[in-house]
Coordinates of C-alpha atoms in Angstrom, one line a residue:
X980 CA -19.4 -0.4 -15.9
X981 CA -16.3 -0.6 -14.2
X982 CA -13.1 -2.6 -15.4
X983 CA -11.6 -5.5 -14.1
X984 CA -8.4 -5.4 -14.2
X985 CA -5.6 -8.5 -12.9
X986 CA -3.0 -7.1 -10.8
X987 CA -0.9 -9.1 -10.5
X988 CA 0.5 -13.4 -11.0
X989 CA 1.7 -13.0 -7.4
X990 CA 0.0 -13.6 -4.7
X991 CA -0.9 -10.9 -1.5
X992 CA -3.1 -12.8 0.4
X993 CA -2.7 -15.4 2.9
X994 CA -0.7 -17.6 5.3
X995 CA 2.5 -17.7 2.7
X996 CA 2.6 -14.3 1.7
X997 CA 2.2 -12.9 5.9
X998 CA 5.6 -15.8 6.4
X999 CA 7.5 -13.9 4.3
X1000 CA 6.2 -10.1 6.4
X1001 CA 6.5 -12.0 9.4
X1002 CA 9.0 -14.5 9.4
X1003 CA 9.7 -17.0 11.7
X1004 CA 12.5 -15.0 13.0
X1005 CA 11.2 -12.6 13.7
X1006 CA 10.7 -9.3 12.4
X1007 CA 11.2 -5.5 14.0
X1008 CA 8.5 -2.9 13.4
X1009 CA 10.8 -1.1 10.0
X1010 CA 11.5 -4.3 9.1
X1011 CA 7.9 -5.4 9.0
X1012 CA 7.0 -2.2 6.7
X1013 CA 9.6 -3.2 4.4
X1014 CA 8.4 -6.1 3.5
X1015 CA 4.8 -4.4 3.3
X1016 CA 5.8 -2.2 0.6
X1017 CA 7.2 -5.3 -1.3
X1018 CA 4.3 -5.3 -3.7
X1019 CA 6.1 -4.2 -6.5
X1020 CA 4.9 -6.3 -8.5
X1021 CA 1.5 -4.4 -8.6
X1022 CA 3.2 -1.4 -11.0
X1023 CA 4.9 -3.5 -13.3
X1024 CA 2.1 -1.9 -16.3
X1025 CA 2.8 1.4 -14.5
X1026 CA 5.8 3.2 -17.0
X1027 CA 3.9 1.8 -19.9
X1028 CA 0.7 3.6 -18.7
X1029 CA 1.5 7.1 -18.1
X1030 CA 1.7 9.5 -21.5
X1031 CA -1.0 7.2 -23.5
X1032 CA -3.3 6.1 -20.7
X1033 CA -2.7 8.3 -17.4
X1034 CA -5.8 7.4 -16.0
X1035 CA -4.9 4.1 -15.8
X1036 CA -2.1 4.8 -14.8
X1037 CA -3.3 6.9 -11.8
X1038 CA -5.4 3.2 -10.4
X1039 CA -2.5 1.3 -10.9
X1040 CA -0.6 3.4 -8.5
X1041 CA -3.5 3.6 -5.7
X1042 CA -3.9 0.1 -6.4
X1043 CA 0.0 -0.5 -4.8
X1044 CA -0.8 2.2 -2.3
X1045 CA -3.8 0.3 -0.8
X1046 CA -2.1 -2.9 -0.9
X1047 CA 1.2 -1.3 0.5
X1048 CA -1.0 0.2 2.9
X1049 CA -1.6 -2.9 5.3
X1050 CA -2.0 -7.0 5.1
X1051 CA -4.2 -9.4 4.7
X1052 CA -3.9 -12.8 6.2
X1053 CA -2.7 -14.3 9.8
X1054 CA -1.1 -12.1 12.2
X1055 CA 1.1 -14.8 13.5
X1056 CA 2.6 -12.0 16.3
X1057 CA 3.1 -8.5 16.6
X1058 CA 6.2 -6.8 15.1
X1059 CA 9.0 -5.5 17.7
X1060 CA 8.8 -1.5 18.3
X1061 CA 11.8 -0.5 18.4
X1062 CA 13.7 3.2 18.5
X1063 CA 13.6 6.1 16.1
X1064 CA 16.3 6.1 13.9
X1065 CA 15.7 2.7 12.5
X1066 CA 16.1 3.1 8.6
X1067 CA 16.6 -0.7 6.6
X1068 CA 16.2 -1.3 2.9
X1069 CA 15.8 -4.0 1.2
X1070 CA 15.1 -4.9 -2.7
X1071 CA 11.7 -6.5 -3.4
X1072 CA 12.8 -10.1 -4.7
X1073 CA 9.9 -10.5 -7.0
X1074 CA 10.9 -7.2 -8.7
X1075 CA 14.3 -5.6 -7.9
X1076 CA 12.5 -2.2 -6.5
X1077 CA 14.6 -1.2 -3.6
X1078 CA 12.7 -0.4 -0.7
X1079 CA 14.2 1.9 2.5
X1080 CA 11.6 2.4 5.5
X1081 CA 12.9 5.1 8.3
X1082 CA 11.2 4.9 11.5
X1083 CA 10.9 8.6 12.9
X1084 CA 9.5 9.1 16.1
X1085 CA 6.8 7.2 18.6
X1086 CA 5.6 10.3 20.4
X1087 CA 3.6 11.2 20.0
X1088 CA 2.6 8.9 17.3
X1089 CA 4.4 5.7 15.8
X1090 CA 5.8 8.1 12.0
X1091 CA 7.5 6.2 9.4
X1092 CA 8.8 7.5 6.2
X1093 CA 9.8 5.3 2.7
X1094 CA 10.6 5.2 -0.5
X1095 CA 10.7 2.9 -3.3
X1096 CA 12.8 2.4 -6.6
X1097 CA 11.2 1.0 -9.2
X1098 CA 13.3 -0.5 -11.9
X1099 CA 12.2 2.0 -13.9
X1100 CA 13.7 5.0 -12.8
X1101 CA 10.2 5.8 -10.8
X1102 CA 10.1 6.4 -7.3
X1103 CA 7.4 6.5 -4.7
X1104 CA 7.5 8.0 -1.4
X1105 CA 5.9 8.6 1.9
X1106 CA 4.6 9.0 5.2
X1107 CA 2.2 6.6 7.6
X1108 CA 1.2 8.1 11.2
X1109 CA -0.2 4.9 13.2
X1110 CA -2.5 7.2 15.5
X1111 CA -3.5 4.9 18.0
X1112 CA -6.0 2.0 18.5
X1113 CA -9.7 2.1 17.8
X1114 CA -12.8 -1.1 18.4
X1115 CA -14.4 -1.8 15.4
X1116 CA -17.4 -4.3 15.1
X1117 CA -14.3 -7.0 13.3
X1118 CA -11.9 -6.2 16.0
X1119 CA -9.2 -3.7 17.4
X1120 CA -8.4 -0.7 14.0
X1121 CA -5.0 0.8 13.9
X1122 CA -5.9 3.9 12.0
X1123 CA -3.2 5.6 9.9
X1124 CA -2.6 8.3 8.0
X1125 CA -0.8 8.4 4.7
X1126 CA 0.8 10.0 2.0
X1127 CA 2.3 8.9 -1.2
X1128 CA 3.7 10.8 -4.2
X1129 CA 5.0 9.0 -7.2
X1130 CA 7.3 10.6 -10.2
X1131 CA 8.4 9.0 -13.2
X1132 CA 11.4 8.1 -14.2
X1133 CA 11.8 11.0 -16.5
X1134 CA 10.1 13.9 -14.6
X1135 CA 6.9 14.2 -17.3
X1136 CA 4.7 12.2 -15.1
X1137 CA 3.8 12.8 -11.2
X1138 CA 0.5 11.0 -8.9
X1139 CA -0.4 11.7 -4.8
X1140 CA -2.8 9.6 -2.7
X1141 CA -3.4 10.5 0.3
X1142 CA -5.9 9.5 3.0
X1143 CA -6.5 6.5 6.0
X1144 CA -6.0 3.3 5.7
X1145 CA -7.0 1.3 8.9
X1146 CA -4.8 -2.7 10.4
X1147 CA -7.5 -4.3 11.4
X1148 CA -6.4 -7.7 13.9
X1149 CA -9.6 -9.3 14.0
X1150 CA -10.0 -12.8 16.7
X1151 CA -10.7 -15.9 15.6
X1152 CA -11.7 -19.1 18.5
X1153 CA -10.0 -21.8 16.2
X1154 CA -7.2 -20.0 14.2
X1155 CA -4.4 -17.0 13.9
X1156 CA -6.1 -13.4 15.2
X1157 CA -6.0 -12.2 10.9
X1158 CA -4.8 -9.1 9.6
X1159 CA -6.8 -7.0 7.3
X1160 CA -6.9 -3.3 6.1
X1161 CA -9.2 -0.8 5.0
X1162 CA -10.1 2.8 4.1
X1163 CA -9.4 5.0 0.8
X1164 CA -7.5 7.3 -0.6
X1165 CA -8.1 10.5 -2.7
X1166 CA -5.9 10.7 -5.4
X1167 CA -4.3 13.3 -8.5
X1168 CA -1.9 13.6 -10.6
X1169 CA -0.2 15.9 -13.1
X1170 CA -2.7 14.7 -16.1
X1171 CA -4.9 16.8 -14.1
X1172 CA -7.3 13.7 -13.2
X1173 CA -8.8 13.5 -9.5
X1174 CA -10.5 10.5 -8.0
X1175 CA -11.0 8.4 -5.9
X1176 CA -9.7 4.6 -5.3
X1177 CA -11.4 1.9 -1.9
X1178 CA -10.4 -1.3 -0.2
X1179 CA -12.5 -2.9 1.7
X1180 CA -12.1 -5.7 4.3
X1181 CA -12.1 -8.9 1.7
X1182 CA -9.1 -6.9 -0.7
X1183 CA -11.6 -6.1 -3.1
X1184 CA -10.8 -2.7 -4.9
X1185 CA -12.7 -0.8 -6.8
X1186 CA -11.7 3.4 -8.3
X1187 CA -13.1 6.2 -10.2
X1188 CA -11.1 8.8 -11.6
X1189 CA -12.0 11.1 -13.6
X1190 CA -10.3 12.6 -16.2
X1191 CA -9.9 16.5 -17.5
X1192 CA -12.3 16.1 -20.2
X1193 CA -14.7 15.3 -17.5
X1194 CA -15.1 11.6 -18.1
X1195 CA -14.8 8.9 -16.1
X1196 CA -12.5 6.3 -15.7
X1197 CA -14.0 3.3 -13.1
X1198 CA -12.2 -0.1 -12.4
X1199 CA -12.5 -3.3 -9.8
X1200 CA -9.7 -5.5 -8.8
X1201 CA -9.3 -7.8 -5.7
X1202 CA -5.8 -8.4 -4.4
X1203 CA -4.7 -12.3 -4.6

């Protein structure tokens, strides 16, 4: 049976969250990605899990990677695209983690790199490319191949997540268009764990981690 975990008491889904990610004064695509990555409250238990419960640590890292890859709630407007070369740094108000995003290029794809420095000293780095748009059964999808890498503060634990996360714009008749995400990531770490984690359009997350001793750690949770 999968273990259900409580990801955070902070809300990452809905209108209030989206008003933070898409503030009324407008925001650039680089600034939006900075705000999107400010879900580091999901990682508050990571440092305490790394040594004794690395499978849970890998799953926790995977939850953050999925959650920070897109948004869930009303898409009030489209961020301005800006120009490559832009760089924005901002602290996550919930944790103090420093989030930096760099706009790398827009041809052939919109590409961004990021770095998140956690209060524990751990660092998450990564990159994504928005490869275009596609029609889906739920709306307009924007697939983004993504890479996330984590290194603990003392360097004793590392983890990696790679895959494609889709952001989808879903029209509503009498309400704002909704943005939501779905996709999957492949996981691995320095403790010889491998696995996968996925998220659906309702922000439900499930993961299976194969430990080095061939036992399986499974978990389920839901962004709220």
